[in-house]
Short mmCIF file of C-alpha atoms in Angstrom, two decimals:
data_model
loop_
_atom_site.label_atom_id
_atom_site.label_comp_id
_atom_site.label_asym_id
_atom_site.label_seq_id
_atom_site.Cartn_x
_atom_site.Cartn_y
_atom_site.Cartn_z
CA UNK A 1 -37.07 -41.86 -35.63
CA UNK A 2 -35.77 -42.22 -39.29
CA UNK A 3 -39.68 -43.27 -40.60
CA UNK A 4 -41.08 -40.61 -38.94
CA UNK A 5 -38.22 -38.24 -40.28
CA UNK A 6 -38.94 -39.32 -44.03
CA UNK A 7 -42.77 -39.24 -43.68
CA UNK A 8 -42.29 -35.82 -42.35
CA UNK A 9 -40.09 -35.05 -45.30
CA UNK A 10 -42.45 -36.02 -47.70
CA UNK A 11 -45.89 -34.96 -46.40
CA UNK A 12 -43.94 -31.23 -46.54
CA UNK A 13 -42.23 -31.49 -50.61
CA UNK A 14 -45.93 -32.79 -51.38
CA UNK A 15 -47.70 -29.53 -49.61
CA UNK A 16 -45.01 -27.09 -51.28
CA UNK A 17 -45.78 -27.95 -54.62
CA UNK A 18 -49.43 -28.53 -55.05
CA UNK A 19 -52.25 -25.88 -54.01
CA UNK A 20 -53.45 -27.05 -50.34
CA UNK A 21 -57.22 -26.69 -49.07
CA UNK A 22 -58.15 -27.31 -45.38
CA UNK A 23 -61.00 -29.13 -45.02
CA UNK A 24 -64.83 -28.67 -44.09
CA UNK A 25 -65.24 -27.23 -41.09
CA UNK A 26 -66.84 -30.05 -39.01
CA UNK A 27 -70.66 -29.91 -38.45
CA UNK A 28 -71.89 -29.04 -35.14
CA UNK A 29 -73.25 -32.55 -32.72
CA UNK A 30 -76.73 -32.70 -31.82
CA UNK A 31 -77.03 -31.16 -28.60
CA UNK A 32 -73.79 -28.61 -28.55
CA UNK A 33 -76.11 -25.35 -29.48
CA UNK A 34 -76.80 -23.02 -25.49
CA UNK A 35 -80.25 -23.06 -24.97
CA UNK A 36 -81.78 -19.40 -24.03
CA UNK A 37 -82.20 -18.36 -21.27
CA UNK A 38 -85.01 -18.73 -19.00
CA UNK A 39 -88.08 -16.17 -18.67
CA UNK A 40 -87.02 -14.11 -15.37
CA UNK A 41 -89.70 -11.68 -14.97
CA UNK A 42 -88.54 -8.76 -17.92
CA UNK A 43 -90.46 -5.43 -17.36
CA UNK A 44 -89.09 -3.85 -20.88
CA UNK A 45 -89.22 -5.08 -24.39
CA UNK A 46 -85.80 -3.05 -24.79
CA UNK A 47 -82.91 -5.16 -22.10
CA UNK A 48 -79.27 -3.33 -22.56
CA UNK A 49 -76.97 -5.17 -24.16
CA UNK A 50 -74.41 -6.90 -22.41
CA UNK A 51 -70.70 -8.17 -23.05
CA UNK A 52 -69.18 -11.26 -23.87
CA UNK A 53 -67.35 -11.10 -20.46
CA UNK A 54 -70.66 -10.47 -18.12
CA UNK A 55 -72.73 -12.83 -20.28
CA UNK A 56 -69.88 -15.43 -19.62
CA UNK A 57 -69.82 -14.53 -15.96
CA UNK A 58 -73.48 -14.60 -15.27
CA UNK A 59 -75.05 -18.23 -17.22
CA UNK A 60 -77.21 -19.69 -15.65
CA UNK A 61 -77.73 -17.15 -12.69
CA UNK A 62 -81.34 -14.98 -12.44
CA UNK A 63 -81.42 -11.70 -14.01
CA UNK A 64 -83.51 -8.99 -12.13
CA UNK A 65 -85.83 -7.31 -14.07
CA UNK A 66 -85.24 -3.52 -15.36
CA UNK A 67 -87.25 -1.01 -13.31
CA UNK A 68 -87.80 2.39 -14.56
CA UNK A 69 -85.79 5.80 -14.06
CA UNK A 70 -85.94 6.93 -10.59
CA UNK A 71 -86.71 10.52 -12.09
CA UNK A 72 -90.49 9.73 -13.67
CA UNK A 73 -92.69 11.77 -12.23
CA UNK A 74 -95.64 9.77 -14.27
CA UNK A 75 -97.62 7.04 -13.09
CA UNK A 76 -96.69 4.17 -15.72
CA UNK A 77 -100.03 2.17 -16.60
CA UNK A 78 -99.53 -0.95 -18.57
CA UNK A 79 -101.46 -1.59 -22.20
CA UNK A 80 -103.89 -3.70 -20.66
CA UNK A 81 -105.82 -1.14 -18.69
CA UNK A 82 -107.15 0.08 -21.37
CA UNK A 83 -110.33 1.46 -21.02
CA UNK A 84 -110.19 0.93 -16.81
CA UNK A 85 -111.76 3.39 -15.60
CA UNK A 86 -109.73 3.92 -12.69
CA UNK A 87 -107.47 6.14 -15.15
CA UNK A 88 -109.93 8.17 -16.31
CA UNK A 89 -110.27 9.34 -12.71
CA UNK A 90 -106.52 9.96 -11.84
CA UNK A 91 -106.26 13.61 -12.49
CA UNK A 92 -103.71 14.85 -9.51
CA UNK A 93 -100.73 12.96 -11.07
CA UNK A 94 -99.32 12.49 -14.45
CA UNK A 95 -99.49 8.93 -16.37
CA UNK A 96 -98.87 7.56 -19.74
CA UNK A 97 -98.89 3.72 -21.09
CA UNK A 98 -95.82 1.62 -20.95
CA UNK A 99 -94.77 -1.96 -21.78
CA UNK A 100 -94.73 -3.00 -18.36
CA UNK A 101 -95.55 -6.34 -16.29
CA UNK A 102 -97.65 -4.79 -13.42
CA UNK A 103 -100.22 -2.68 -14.28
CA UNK A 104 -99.29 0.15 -12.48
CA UNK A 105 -95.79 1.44 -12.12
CA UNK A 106 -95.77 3.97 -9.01
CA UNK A 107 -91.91 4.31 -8.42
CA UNK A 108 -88.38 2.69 -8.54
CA UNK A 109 -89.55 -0.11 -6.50
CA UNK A 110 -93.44 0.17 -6.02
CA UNK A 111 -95.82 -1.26 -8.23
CA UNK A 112 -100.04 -1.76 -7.92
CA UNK A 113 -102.09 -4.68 -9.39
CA UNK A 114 -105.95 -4.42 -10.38
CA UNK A 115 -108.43 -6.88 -9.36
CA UNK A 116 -111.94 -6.95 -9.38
CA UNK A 117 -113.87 -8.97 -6.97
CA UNK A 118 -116.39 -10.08 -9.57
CA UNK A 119 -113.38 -10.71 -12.35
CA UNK A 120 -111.54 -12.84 -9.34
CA UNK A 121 -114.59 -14.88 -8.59
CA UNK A 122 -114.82 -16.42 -12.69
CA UNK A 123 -110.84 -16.25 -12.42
CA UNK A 124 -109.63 -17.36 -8.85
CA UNK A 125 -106.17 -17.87 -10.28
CA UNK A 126 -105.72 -14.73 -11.92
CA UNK A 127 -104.23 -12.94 -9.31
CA UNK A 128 -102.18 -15.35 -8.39
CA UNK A 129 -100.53 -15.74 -12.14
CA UNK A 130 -100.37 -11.85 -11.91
CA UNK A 131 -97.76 -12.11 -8.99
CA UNK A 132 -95.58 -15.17 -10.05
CA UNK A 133 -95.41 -12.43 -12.79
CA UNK A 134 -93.54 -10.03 -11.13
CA UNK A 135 -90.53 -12.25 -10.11
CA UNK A 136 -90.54 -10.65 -6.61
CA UNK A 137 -88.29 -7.89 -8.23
CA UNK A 138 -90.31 -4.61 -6.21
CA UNK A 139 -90.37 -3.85 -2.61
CA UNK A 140 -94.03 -3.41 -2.34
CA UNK A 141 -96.50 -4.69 -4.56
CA UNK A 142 -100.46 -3.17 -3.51
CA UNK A 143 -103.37 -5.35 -4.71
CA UNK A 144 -105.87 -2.75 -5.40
CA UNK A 145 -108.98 -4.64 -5.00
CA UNK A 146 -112.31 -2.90 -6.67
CA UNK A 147 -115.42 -4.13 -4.33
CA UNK A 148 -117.91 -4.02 -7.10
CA UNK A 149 -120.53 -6.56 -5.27
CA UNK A 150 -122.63 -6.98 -2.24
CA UNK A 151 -121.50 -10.11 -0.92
CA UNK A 152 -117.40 -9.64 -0.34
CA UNK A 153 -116.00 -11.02 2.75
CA UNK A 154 -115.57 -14.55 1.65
CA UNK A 155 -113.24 -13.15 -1.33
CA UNK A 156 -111.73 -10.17 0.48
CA UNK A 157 -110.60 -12.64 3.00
CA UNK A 158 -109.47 -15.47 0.44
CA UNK A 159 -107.33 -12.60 -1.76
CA UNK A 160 -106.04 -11.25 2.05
CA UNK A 161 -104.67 -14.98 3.03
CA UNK A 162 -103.04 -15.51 -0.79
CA UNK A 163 -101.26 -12.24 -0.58
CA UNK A 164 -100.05 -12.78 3.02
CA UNK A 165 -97.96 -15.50 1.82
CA UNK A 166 -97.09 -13.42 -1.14
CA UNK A 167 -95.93 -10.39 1.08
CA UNK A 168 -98.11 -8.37 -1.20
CA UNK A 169 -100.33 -5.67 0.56
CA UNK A 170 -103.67 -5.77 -0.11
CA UNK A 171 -105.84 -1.69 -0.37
CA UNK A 172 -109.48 -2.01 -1.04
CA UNK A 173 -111.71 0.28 -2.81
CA UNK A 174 -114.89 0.53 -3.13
CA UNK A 175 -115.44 3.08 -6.17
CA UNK A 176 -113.00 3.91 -9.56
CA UNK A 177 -112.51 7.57 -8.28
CA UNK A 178 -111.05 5.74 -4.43
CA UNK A 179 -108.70 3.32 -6.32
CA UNK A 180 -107.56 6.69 -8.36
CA UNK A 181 -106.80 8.16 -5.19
CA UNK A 182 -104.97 5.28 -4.09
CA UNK A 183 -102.74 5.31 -6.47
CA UNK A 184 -102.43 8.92 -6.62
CA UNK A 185 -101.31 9.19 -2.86
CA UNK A 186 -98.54 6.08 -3.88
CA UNK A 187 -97.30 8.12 -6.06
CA UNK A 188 -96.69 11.27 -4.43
CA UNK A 189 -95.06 10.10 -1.27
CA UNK A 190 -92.85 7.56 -3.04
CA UNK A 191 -89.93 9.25 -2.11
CA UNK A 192 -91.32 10.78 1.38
CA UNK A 193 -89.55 9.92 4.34
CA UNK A 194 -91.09 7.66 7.27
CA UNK A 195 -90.73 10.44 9.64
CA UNK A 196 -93.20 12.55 7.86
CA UNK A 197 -96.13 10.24 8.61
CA UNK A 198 -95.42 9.62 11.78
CA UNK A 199 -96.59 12.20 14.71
CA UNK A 200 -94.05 14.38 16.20
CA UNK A 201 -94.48 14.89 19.62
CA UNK A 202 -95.01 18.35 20.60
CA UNK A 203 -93.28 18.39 24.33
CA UNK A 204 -96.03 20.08 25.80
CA UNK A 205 -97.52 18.68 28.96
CA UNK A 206 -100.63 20.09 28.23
CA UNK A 207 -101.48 18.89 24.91
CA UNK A 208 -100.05 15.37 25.81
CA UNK A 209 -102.32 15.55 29.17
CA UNK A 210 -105.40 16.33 26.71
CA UNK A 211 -104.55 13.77 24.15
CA UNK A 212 -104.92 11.00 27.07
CA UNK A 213 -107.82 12.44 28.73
CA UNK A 214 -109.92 13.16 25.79
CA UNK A 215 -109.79 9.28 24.72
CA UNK A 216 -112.41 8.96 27.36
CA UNK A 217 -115.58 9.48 25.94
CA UNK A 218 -117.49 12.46 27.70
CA UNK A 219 -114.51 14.14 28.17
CA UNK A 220 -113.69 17.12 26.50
CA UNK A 221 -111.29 19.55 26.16
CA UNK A 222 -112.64 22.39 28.79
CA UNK A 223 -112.68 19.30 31.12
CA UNK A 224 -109.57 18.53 31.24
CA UNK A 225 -107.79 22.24 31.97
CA UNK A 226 -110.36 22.36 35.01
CA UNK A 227 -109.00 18.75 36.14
CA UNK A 228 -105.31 19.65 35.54
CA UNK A 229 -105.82 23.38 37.25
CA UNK A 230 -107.73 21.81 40.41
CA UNK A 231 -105.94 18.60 40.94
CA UNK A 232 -102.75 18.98 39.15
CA UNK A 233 -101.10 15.99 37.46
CA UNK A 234 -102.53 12.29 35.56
CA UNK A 235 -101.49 10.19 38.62
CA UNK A 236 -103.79 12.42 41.21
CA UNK A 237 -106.62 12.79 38.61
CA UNK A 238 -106.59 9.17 38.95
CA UNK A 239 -106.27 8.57 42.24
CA UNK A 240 -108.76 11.54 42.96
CA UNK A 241 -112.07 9.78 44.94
CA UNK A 242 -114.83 10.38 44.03
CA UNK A 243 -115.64 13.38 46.25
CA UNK A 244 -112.76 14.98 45.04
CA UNK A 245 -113.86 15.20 41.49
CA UNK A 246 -117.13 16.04 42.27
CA UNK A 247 -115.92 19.39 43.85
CA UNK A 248 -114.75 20.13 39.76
CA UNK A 249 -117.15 22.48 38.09
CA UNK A 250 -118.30 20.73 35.01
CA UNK A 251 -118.00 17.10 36.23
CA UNK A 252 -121.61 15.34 36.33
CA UNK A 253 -122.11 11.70 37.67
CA UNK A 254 -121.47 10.29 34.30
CA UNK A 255 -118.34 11.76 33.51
CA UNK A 256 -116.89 10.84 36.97
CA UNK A 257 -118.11 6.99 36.23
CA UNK A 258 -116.56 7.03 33.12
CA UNK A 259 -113.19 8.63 34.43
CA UNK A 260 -112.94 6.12 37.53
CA UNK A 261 -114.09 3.32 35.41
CA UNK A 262 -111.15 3.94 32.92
CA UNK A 263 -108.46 4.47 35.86
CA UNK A 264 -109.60 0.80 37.45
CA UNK A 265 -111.37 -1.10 35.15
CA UNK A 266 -109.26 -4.30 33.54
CA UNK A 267 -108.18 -4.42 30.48
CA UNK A 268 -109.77 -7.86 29.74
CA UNK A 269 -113.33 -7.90 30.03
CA UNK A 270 -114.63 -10.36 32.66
CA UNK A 271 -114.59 -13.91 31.36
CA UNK A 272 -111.94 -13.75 28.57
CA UNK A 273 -109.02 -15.28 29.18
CA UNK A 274 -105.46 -13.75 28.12
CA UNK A 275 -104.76 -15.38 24.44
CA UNK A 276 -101.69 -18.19 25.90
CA UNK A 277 -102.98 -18.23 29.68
CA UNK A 278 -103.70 -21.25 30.52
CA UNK A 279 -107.40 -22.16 31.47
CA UNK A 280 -108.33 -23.64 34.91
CA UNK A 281 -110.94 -26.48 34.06
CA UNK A 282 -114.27 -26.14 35.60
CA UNK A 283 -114.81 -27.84 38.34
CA UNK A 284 -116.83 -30.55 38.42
CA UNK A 285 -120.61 -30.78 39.58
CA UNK A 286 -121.22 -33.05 42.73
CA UNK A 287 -123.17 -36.08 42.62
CA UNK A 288 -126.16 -35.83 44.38
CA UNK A 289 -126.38 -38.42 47.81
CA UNK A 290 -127.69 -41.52 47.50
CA UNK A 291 -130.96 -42.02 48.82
CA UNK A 292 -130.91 -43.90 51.95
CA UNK A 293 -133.07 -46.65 52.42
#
């Protein structure tokens, strides 16, 4: 206790008189520096800056990329579709270039890639680049696929298994001024409701009576008000005989064939087996009788 008083005492009369200096400030080890972070998919050149607190709070977790104001009534196209002509033919809907990873921004959450069937052919791993890309930050991503050559079903259907797993949907076109409309159609209902493309039902027997009926080809729209006025409802046009339907002006042999046929005739054409049903082996053939001597 008494040494470490007087070294005390005399490490503090020697830093009273004299002018002190603290020392160097130590250089940094090898390995101390935080790496950046890793590419995540960025749609702008221009992120928001964040604070110390948030950037503390999220290291080392994903970022989501930046979409674009919900309010842009403009089709965003990115810098390399330049000279596609696919834009020059989208005249319905505003657009205008933007530094942007897909090349076609339709909304908040709905973007479109280009591909061209001969392009994917020299570069089968283009599209496929394209969507690791994206960083599965959009709800729908459309492949718009140009058909520019004769021979396609071997692609279409290698691009269509690829973008299955994906969950990317796949539109084909077969002209610049289709793809155009494509996109232009994406666009516009963007923020439509589901219920506006699905039918409403109108509630009238009538119409819904017609809308069966007519599926049946030969059957039009005068023959169905005379089956409803002379035998009344689906179930007895159904049942009618033959006889019965005969009696309705307007009604040939054909058409009552085709109406009976569609009332009784199986779903499954004969010989095709439900998909899952099991199938009865054939029997097998007998052996002739041996000859007796």
């Amino acid at each position: 206790g008494q040494a470490g008083g007087q070294a005390g005492g005399q490490a503090g009369g020697q830093t009273g008189g004299s002018s002190w200096r603290a020392p160097p400030p130590a250089a940094p080890a090898l390995g101390s520096f935080s790496a950046p972070p890793p590419f995540t998919g960025q749609l702008f050149s221009a992120m928001p800056a964040a604070d110390a607190g948030s950037a503390d709070a999220g290291a080392g977790s994903a970022v989501r990329p930046q979409l674009p104001p919900t309010a842009s009534d403009k089709i965003l196209v990115s810098e390399r579709q330049r000279g596609n002509k696919v834009i020059e033919c989208i005249r319905n809907v505003g657009w205008e270039y933007a530094t942007i990873v897909p090349d076609y921004q339709l909304g908040q959450a709905t973007v479109a890639l280009f591909l061209s069937l001969r392009y994917h052919l020299l570069h089968p791993q283009y599209i496929l680049r394209r969507v690791e890309e994206l960083n599965r930050g959009f709800t729908l991503c459309v492949i718009l696929v140009l058909v520019d050559m004769e021979d396609h079903q071997r692609p279409i259907q290698e691009i269509t298994r690829a973008m299955l797993v994906n969950r990317c949907t796949v539109v084909l076109a077969w002209s610049s001024l289709e793809a155009a409309r494509y996109l232009e159609t994406l666009k516009a209902y963007q923020s439509k409701p589901v219920d506006m493309l699905q039918q409403k039902p109108t509630g009238d027997y009538t119409a819904t009576l017609h809308d069966c009926l007519s599926a049946i080809r030969a059957i039009n729209k005068s023959d169905v008000l005379t089956l409803s006025t002379s035998l009344g409802s689906l179930r007895e046009i159904l049942l009618a005989s033959e006889e019965q339907l005969a009696l309705c002006p307007g009604l040939g042999e054909k058409k009552i064939r085709l109406l009976q046929a569609a009332a009784t005739d199986p779903f499954m054409p004969p010989g095709h087996a439900a998909r899952g049903a099991p199938v009865e082996p054939e029997p097998a053939p007998a052996r002739p009788a041996a000859p007796r001597s």
